[in-house]
XYZ file of C-alpha atoms in Angstrom:
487
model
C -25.433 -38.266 -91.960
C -25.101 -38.168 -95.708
C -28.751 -38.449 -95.768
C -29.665 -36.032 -93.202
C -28.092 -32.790 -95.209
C -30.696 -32.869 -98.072
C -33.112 -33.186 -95.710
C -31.345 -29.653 -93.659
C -31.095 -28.020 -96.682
C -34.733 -28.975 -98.277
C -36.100 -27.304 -94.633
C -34.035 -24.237 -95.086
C -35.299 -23.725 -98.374
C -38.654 -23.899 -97.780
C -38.083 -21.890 -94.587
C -37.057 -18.796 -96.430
C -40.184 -17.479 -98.211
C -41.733 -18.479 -94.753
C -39.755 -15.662 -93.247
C -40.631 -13.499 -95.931
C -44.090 -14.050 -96.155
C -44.184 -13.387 -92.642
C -42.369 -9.972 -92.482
C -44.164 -9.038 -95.729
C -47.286 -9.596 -93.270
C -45.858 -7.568 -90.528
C -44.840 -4.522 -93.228
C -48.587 -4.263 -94.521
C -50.128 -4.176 -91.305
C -47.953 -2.065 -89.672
C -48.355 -0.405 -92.553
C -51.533 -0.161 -92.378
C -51.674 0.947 -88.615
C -49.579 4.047 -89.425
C -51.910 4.859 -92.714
C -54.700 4.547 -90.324
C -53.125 6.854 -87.475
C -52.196 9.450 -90.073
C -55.900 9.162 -91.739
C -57.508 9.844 -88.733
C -54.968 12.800 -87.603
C -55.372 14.654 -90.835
C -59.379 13.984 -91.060
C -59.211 15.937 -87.136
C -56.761 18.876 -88.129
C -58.266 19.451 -91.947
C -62.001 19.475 -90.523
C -60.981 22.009 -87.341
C -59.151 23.983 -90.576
C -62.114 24.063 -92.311
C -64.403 24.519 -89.694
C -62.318 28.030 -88.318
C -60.964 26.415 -85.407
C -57.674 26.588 -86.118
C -55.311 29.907 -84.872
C -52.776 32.381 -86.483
C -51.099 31.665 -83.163
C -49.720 29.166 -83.970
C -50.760 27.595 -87.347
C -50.175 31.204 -89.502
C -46.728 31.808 -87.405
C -45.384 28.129 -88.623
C -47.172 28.996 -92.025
C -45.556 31.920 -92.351
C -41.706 30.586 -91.108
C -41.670 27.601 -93.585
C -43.243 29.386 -96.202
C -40.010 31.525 -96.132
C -37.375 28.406 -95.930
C -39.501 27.171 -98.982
C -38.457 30.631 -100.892
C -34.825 29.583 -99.678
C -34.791 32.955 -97.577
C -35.048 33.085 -93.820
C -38.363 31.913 -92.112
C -39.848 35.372 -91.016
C -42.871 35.242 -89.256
C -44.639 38.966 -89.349
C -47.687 37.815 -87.133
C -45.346 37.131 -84.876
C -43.111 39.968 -84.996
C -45.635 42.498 -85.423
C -47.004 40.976 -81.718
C -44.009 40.939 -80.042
C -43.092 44.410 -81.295
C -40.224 43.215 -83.425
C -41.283 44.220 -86.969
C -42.201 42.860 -89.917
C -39.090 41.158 -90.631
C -38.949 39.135 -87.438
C -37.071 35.510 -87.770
C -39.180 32.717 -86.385
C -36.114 31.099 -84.600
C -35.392 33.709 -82.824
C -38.671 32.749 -80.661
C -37.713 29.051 -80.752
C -34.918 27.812 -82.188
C -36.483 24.842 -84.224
C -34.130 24.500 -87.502
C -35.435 20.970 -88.295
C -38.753 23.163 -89.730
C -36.447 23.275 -92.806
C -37.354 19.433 -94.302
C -40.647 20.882 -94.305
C -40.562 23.837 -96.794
C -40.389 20.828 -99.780
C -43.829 20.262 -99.242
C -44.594 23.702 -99.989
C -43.389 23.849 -103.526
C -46.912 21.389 -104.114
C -48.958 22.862 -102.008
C -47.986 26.157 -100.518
C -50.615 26.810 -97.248
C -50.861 25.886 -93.892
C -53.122 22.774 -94.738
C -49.591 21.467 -95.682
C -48.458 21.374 -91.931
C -51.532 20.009 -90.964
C -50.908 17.001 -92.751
C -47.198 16.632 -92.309
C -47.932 16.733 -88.954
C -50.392 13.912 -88.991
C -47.596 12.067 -90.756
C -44.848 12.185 -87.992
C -47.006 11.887 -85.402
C -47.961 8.295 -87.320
C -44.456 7.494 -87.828
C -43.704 7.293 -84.787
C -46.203 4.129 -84.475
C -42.713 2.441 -87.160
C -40.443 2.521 -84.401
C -42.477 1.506 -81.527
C -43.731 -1.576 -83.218
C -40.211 -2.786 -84.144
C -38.829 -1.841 -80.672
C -41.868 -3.720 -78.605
C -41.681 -6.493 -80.892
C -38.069 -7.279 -80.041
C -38.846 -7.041 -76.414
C -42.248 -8.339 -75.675
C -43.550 -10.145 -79.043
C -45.395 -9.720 -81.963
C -48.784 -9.559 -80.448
C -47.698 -7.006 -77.464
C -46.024 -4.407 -80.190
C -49.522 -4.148 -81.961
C -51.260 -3.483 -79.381
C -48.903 -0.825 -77.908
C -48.529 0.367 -81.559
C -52.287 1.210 -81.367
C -51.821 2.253 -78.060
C -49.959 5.383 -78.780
C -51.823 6.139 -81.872
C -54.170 6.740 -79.421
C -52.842 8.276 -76.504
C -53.921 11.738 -75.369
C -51.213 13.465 -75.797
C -51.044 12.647 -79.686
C -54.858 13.648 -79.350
C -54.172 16.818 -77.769
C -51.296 17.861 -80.069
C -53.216 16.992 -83.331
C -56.504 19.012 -81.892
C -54.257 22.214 -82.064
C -52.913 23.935 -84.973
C -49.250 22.859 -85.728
C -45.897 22.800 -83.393
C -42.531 21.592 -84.140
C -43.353 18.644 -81.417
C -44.342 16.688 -84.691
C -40.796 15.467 -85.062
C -40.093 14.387 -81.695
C -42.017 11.051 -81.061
C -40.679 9.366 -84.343
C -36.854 11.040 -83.311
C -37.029 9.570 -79.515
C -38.775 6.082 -80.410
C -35.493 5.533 -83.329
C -33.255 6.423 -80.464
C -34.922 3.828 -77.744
C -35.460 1.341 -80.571
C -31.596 1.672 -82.287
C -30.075 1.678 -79.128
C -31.425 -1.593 -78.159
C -30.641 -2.831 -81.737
C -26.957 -1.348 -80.634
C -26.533 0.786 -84.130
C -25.552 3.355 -81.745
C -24.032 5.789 -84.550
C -27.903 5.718 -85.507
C -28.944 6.916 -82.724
C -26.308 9.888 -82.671
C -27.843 11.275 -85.915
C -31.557 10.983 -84.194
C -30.063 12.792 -81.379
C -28.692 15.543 -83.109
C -32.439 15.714 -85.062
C -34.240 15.744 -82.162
C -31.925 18.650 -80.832
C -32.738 20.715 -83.685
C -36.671 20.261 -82.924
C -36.561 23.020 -80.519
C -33.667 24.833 -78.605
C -34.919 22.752 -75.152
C -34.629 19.636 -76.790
C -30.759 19.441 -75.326
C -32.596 18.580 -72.081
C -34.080 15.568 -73.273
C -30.996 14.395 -75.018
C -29.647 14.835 -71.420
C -31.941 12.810 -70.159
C -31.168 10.028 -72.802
C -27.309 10.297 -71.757
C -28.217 9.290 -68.659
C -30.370 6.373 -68.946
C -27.089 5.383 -71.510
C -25.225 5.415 -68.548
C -27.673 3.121 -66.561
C -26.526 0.316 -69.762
C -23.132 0.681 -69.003
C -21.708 2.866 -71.943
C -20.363 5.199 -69.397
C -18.202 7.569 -72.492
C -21.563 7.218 -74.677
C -23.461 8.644 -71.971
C -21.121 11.524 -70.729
C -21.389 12.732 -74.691
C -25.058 12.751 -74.465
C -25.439 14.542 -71.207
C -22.761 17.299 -72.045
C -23.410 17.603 -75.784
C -27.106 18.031 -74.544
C -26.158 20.844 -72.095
C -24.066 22.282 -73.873
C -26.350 22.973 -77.172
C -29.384 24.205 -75.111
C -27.133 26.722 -73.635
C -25.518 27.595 -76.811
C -29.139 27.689 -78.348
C -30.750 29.863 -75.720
C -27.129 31.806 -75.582
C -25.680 32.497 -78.700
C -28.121 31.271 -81.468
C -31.341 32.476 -80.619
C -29.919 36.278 -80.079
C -27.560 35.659 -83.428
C -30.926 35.649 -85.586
C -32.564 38.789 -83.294
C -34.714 36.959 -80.548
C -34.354 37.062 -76.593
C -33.047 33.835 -75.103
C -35.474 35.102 -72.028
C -38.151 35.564 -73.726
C -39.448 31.984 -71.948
C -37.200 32.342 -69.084
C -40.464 31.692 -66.288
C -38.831 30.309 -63.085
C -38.589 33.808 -61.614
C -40.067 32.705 -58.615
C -36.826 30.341 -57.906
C -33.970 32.548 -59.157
C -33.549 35.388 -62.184
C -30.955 32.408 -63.729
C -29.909 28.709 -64.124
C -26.919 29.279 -61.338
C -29.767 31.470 -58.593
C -32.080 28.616 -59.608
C -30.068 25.657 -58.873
C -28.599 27.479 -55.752
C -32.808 27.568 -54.603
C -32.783 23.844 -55.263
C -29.782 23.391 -52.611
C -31.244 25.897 -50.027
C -34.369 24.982 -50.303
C -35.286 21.717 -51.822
C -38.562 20.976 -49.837
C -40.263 24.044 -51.162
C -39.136 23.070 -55.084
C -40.670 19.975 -54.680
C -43.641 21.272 -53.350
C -43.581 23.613 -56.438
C -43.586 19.817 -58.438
C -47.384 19.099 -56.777
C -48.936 22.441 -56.568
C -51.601 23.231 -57.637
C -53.425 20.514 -57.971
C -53.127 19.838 -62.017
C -49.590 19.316 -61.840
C -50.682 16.141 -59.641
C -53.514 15.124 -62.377
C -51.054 15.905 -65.217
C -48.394 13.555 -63.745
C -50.944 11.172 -63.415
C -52.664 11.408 -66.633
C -48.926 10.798 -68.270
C -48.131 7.837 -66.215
C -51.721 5.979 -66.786
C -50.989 4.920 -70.534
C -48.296 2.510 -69.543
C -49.562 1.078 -66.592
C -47.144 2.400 -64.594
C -44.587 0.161 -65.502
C -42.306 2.738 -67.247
C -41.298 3.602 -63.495
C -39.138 0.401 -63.482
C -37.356 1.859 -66.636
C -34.596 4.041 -67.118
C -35.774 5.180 -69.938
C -38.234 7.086 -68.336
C -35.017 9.274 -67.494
C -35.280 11.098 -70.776
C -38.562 12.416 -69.359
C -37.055 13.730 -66.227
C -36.111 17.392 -67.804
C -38.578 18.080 -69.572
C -41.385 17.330 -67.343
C -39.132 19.432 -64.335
C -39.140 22.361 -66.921
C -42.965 22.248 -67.474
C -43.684 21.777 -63.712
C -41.303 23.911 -62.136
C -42.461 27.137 -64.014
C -44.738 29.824 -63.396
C -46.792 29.474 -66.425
C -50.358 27.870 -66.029
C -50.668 26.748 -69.590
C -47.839 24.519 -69.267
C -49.222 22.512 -66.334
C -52.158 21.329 -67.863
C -53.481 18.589 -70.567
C -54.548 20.473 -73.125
C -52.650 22.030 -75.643
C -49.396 20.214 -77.275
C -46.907 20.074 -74.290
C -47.338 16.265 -72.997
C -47.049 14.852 -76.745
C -42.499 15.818 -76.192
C -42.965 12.877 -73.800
C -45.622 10.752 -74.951
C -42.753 8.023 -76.543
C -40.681 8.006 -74.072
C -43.454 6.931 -71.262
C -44.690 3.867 -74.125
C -40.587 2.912 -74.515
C -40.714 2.898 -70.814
C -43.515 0.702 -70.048
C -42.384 -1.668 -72.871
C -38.795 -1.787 -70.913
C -40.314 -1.642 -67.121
C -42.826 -4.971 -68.019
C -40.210 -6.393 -69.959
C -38.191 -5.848 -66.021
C -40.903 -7.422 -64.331
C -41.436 -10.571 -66.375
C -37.996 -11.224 -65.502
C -38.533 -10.462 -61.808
C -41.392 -12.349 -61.740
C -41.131 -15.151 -63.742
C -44.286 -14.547 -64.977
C -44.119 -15.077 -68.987
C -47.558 -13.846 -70.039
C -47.287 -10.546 -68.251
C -45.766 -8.712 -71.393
C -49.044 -9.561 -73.441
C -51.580 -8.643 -70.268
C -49.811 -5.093 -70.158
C -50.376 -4.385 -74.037
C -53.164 -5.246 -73.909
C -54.187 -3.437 -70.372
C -52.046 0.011 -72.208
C -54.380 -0.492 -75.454
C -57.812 -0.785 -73.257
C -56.674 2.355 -71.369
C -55.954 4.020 -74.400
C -59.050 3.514 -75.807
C -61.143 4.354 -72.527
C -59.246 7.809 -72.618
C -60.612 8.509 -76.130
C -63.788 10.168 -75.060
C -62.784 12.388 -72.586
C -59.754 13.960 -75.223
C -60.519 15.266 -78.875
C -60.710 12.279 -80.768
C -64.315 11.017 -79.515
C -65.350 14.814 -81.773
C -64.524 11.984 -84.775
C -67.774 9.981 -83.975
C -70.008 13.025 -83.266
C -72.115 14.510 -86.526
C -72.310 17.834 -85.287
C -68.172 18.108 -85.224
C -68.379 18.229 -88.955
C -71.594 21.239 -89.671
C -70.947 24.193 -91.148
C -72.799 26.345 -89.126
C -73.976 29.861 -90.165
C -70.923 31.638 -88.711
C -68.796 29.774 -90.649
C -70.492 30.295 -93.997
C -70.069 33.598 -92.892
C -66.325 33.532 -91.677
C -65.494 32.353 -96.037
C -67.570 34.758 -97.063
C -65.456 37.369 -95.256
C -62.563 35.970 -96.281
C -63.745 35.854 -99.773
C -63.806 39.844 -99.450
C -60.129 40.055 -98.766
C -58.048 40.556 -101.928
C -54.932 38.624 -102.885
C -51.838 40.183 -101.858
C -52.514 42.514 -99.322
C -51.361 43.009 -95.627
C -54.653 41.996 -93.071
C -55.017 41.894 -89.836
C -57.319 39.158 -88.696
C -59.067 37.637 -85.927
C -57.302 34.964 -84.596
C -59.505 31.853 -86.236
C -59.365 33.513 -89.764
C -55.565 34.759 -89.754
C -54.895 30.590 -91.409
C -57.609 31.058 -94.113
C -56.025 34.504 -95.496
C -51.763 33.115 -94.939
C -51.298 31.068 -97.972
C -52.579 34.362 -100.210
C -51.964 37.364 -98.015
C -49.190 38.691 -95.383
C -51.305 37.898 -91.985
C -51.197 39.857 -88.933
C -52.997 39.284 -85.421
C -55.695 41.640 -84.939
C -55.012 43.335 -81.709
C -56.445 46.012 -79.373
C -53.740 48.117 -80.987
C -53.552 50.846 -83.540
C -53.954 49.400 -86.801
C -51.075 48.952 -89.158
C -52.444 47.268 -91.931
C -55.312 48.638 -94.919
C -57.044 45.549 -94.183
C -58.958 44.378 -90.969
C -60.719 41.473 -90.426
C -62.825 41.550 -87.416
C -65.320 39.248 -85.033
C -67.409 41.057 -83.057
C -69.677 38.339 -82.072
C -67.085 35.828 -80.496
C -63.844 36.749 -77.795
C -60.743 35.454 -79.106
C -57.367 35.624 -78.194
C -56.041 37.746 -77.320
C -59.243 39.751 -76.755
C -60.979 40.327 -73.361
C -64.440 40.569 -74.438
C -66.253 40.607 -77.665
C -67.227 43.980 -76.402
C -64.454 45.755 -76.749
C -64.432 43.845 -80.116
C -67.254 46.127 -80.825
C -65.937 49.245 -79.509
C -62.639 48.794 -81.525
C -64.367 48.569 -84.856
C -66.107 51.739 -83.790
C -62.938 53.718 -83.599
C -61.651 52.060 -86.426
C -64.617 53.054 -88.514
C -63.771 56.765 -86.865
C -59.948 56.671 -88.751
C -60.892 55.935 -91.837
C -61.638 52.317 -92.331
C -64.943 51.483 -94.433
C -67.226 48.199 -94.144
C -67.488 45.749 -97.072
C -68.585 43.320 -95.343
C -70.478 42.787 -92.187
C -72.267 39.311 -91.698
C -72.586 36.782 -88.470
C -70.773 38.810 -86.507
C -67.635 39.247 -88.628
C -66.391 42.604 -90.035
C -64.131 43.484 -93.250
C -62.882 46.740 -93.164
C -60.698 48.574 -95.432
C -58.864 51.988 -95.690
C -58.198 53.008 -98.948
């Protein structure tokens, strides 16, 4: 026995650096994963930026509202105001309450423009991969977690949300994987404080911690769970209620379930008398169908046999259940709220089946089966524009669109076309130019292309016409686009 302990204590010693060679391993190449995500998220949004495919609505709006945090003053948005006929002065969180915009406005005092959201964005987004990794890793393996780690740096909904300007849905991937992964590492007062940061992403955010109190009562922590579902409730009504009118905005403005009930109470009453036609309102028209199944599809399926796929449940009702087309659909930024939540799922649901079934190797097959789909996806959502030459020419119209923007001066108030409004906001006070009488001395126009939230480039034409009839004068007119200025 005497002998034995040297021999114990020789093993543990070497043992040691083992352990910390290996998770030295781990941290570079998850390292390297997220590095990689956030490379190839910012090399997407900084080329459509350069390229004038980006929007005022929404990249100059978020612009605009951090820009004024960064001044320590409130974040006024007067693109937006001036379009929703609230003035110049119009707080951004009276649209959406979305506080958490705030650890942004740093990042301003180095660079101050909207390329600075751009890549911020690309960052959360890739943060998220942090969390997954560790989370997967506990519960299927080392080799499973990469794979799913890659998987969601590829999923479609990351695509989709990265292809389009900037939204406050940056924070929520990395804020819902550290509350799946520190619940199941049980530092549950963690997870409280990624609650509360996820609630302050957006005002409808209390929905999803709803959903999360309720898979936290599936585990068992019935008092834990109860807090989450009424904390939850109770801050998107207080949002929508009290905070969003405290800073000037309507907590209707999104209110688009008219079709159910003119309020939560006539809606939920609907639900009781008639709960075959609201789930028929869950599959029609068809892309709600396609939608459900394009979010399912990344993980196999499996997150069905997960709970966690209760944090989901609100959300998706609130997209599904409303009257507005864009919110059915792939594009845009709406699916990437959910996109962690399905991957935690699928990680938990296989995990469920292995132990159902016995069947060891099954976690591995499933990574491996969610990174294939993942990558099979790529080309028909806007990463595959990565590999194509042509995404990154400079085509005539866009030599054209700088040189127009070159002939605005510094300082001024413009009204812009909606794919320019992001090249004048870091230098100028940016408004959307609208088929509405003009407000500001400058006007920068496109009269070669529609775009929102123009019918035709015709009318385009005729509204530079009239304009020219008030008083406005051309300095520059090339490619279609058209800088006019009263003096």
């Amino acid at each position: 026995m005497i002998a034995i302990r040297p021999q114990i204590r020789m093993a543990a010693r070497t043992a040691i650096p083992l352990l910390a060679g290996d998770r030295a391993r781990h941290v570079v190449a998850v390292a390297a994963i997220t590095l990689a995500a956030m490379g190839i998220y910012t090399l997407l949004g900084l080329v459509r930026h350069n390229l004038f495919r980006t929007t005022s609505l929404d990249l100059t709006l978020f612009d605009q509202a951090v820009r004024g945090m960064a001044g320590f003053g409130a974040p006024t948005s007067p693109l937006r105001g001036m379009s929703l006929g609230q003035g110049m002065d119009f707080n951004q969180l009276g649209e959406h309450f979305s506080p958490i915009l705030a650890l942004l406005a740093p990042l301003y005092w180095v660079h101050d423009g909207p390329e600075t959201l751009i890549v911020a964005q690309a960052a959360l987004f890739a943060l998220a991969i942090v969390p997954i990794w560790r989370y997967t890793r506990r519960v299927l393996g080392t080799a499973p977690a990469y794979l799913v780690a890659i998987a969601y740096a590829l999923s479609w909904p990351v695509a989709r949300a990265v292809n389009f300007d900037f939204h406050e849905v940056a924070f929520a991937p990395v804020l819902i994987a550290l509350m799946v992964e520190r619940f199941h590492a049980g530092r549950h007062g963690q997870v409280a404080l990624a609650a509360v940061g996820l609630a302050l992403v957006k005002e409808d955010m209390g929905l999803m911690v709803v959903g999360f109190g309720l898979f936290v009562l599936t585990k068992g922590r019935r008092f834990d769970g109860l807090m989450y579902v009424g904390g939850g409730l109770f801050y998107t009504f207080f949002a929508l209620g009290m905070l969003i009118p405290a800073v000037g905005g309507d907590s209707h403005m999104y209110w688009a379930y008219d079709h159910l009930g003119t309020d939560v109470p006539a809606v939920a009453g609907k639900m009781i008398e008639d709960p075959i036609g609201v789930l028929h309102t869950l599959v029609s028209p068809m892309v709600k169908v396609d939608t459900l199944a394009y979010l399912l599809w990344p993980a196999l399926l499996t997150c069905l046999f997960s709970p966690i796929i209760l944090m989901a449940v609100p959300p998706y009702l609130e997209r599904m259940l409303s009257d507005r087309s864009i919110w059915w659909g792939t594009d845009f930024h709406h699916s990437a709220f959910i996109v962690a939540v399905v991957i935690c799922a699928g990680v938990d649901g296989t995990a469920r089946l292995m132990r159902w079934t016995g069947r060891g190797g099954l976690g591995l097959a499933w990574a491996a089966g969610a990174c294939a789909v993942a990558l099979t996806v790529v080309p028909r959502f806007p990463f595959d524009q990565l590999i194509r030459p042509e995404f990154y020419e400079s085509q005539p119209d866009v030599v054209a669109a700088e040189a127009a923007v070159r002939a605005v001066p510094d300082g001024v108030v413009v009204e812009a076309i909606n794919h320019v409004g992001p090249h004048l906001s870091g230098r100028a006070t940016v408004l959307l130019w609208e088929d509405r009488p003009a407000v500001a001395p400058w006007i920068v126009a496109d009269v070669a292309r529609i775009s929102y939230p123009w019918g035709s480039p015709d009318r385009q034409r005729e509204r530079v016409e009239e304009l020219k009839r008030d008083g406005y004068q051309v300095v520059f007119d090339q490619e279609g686009y058209v800088v006019l200025h009263r003096p």
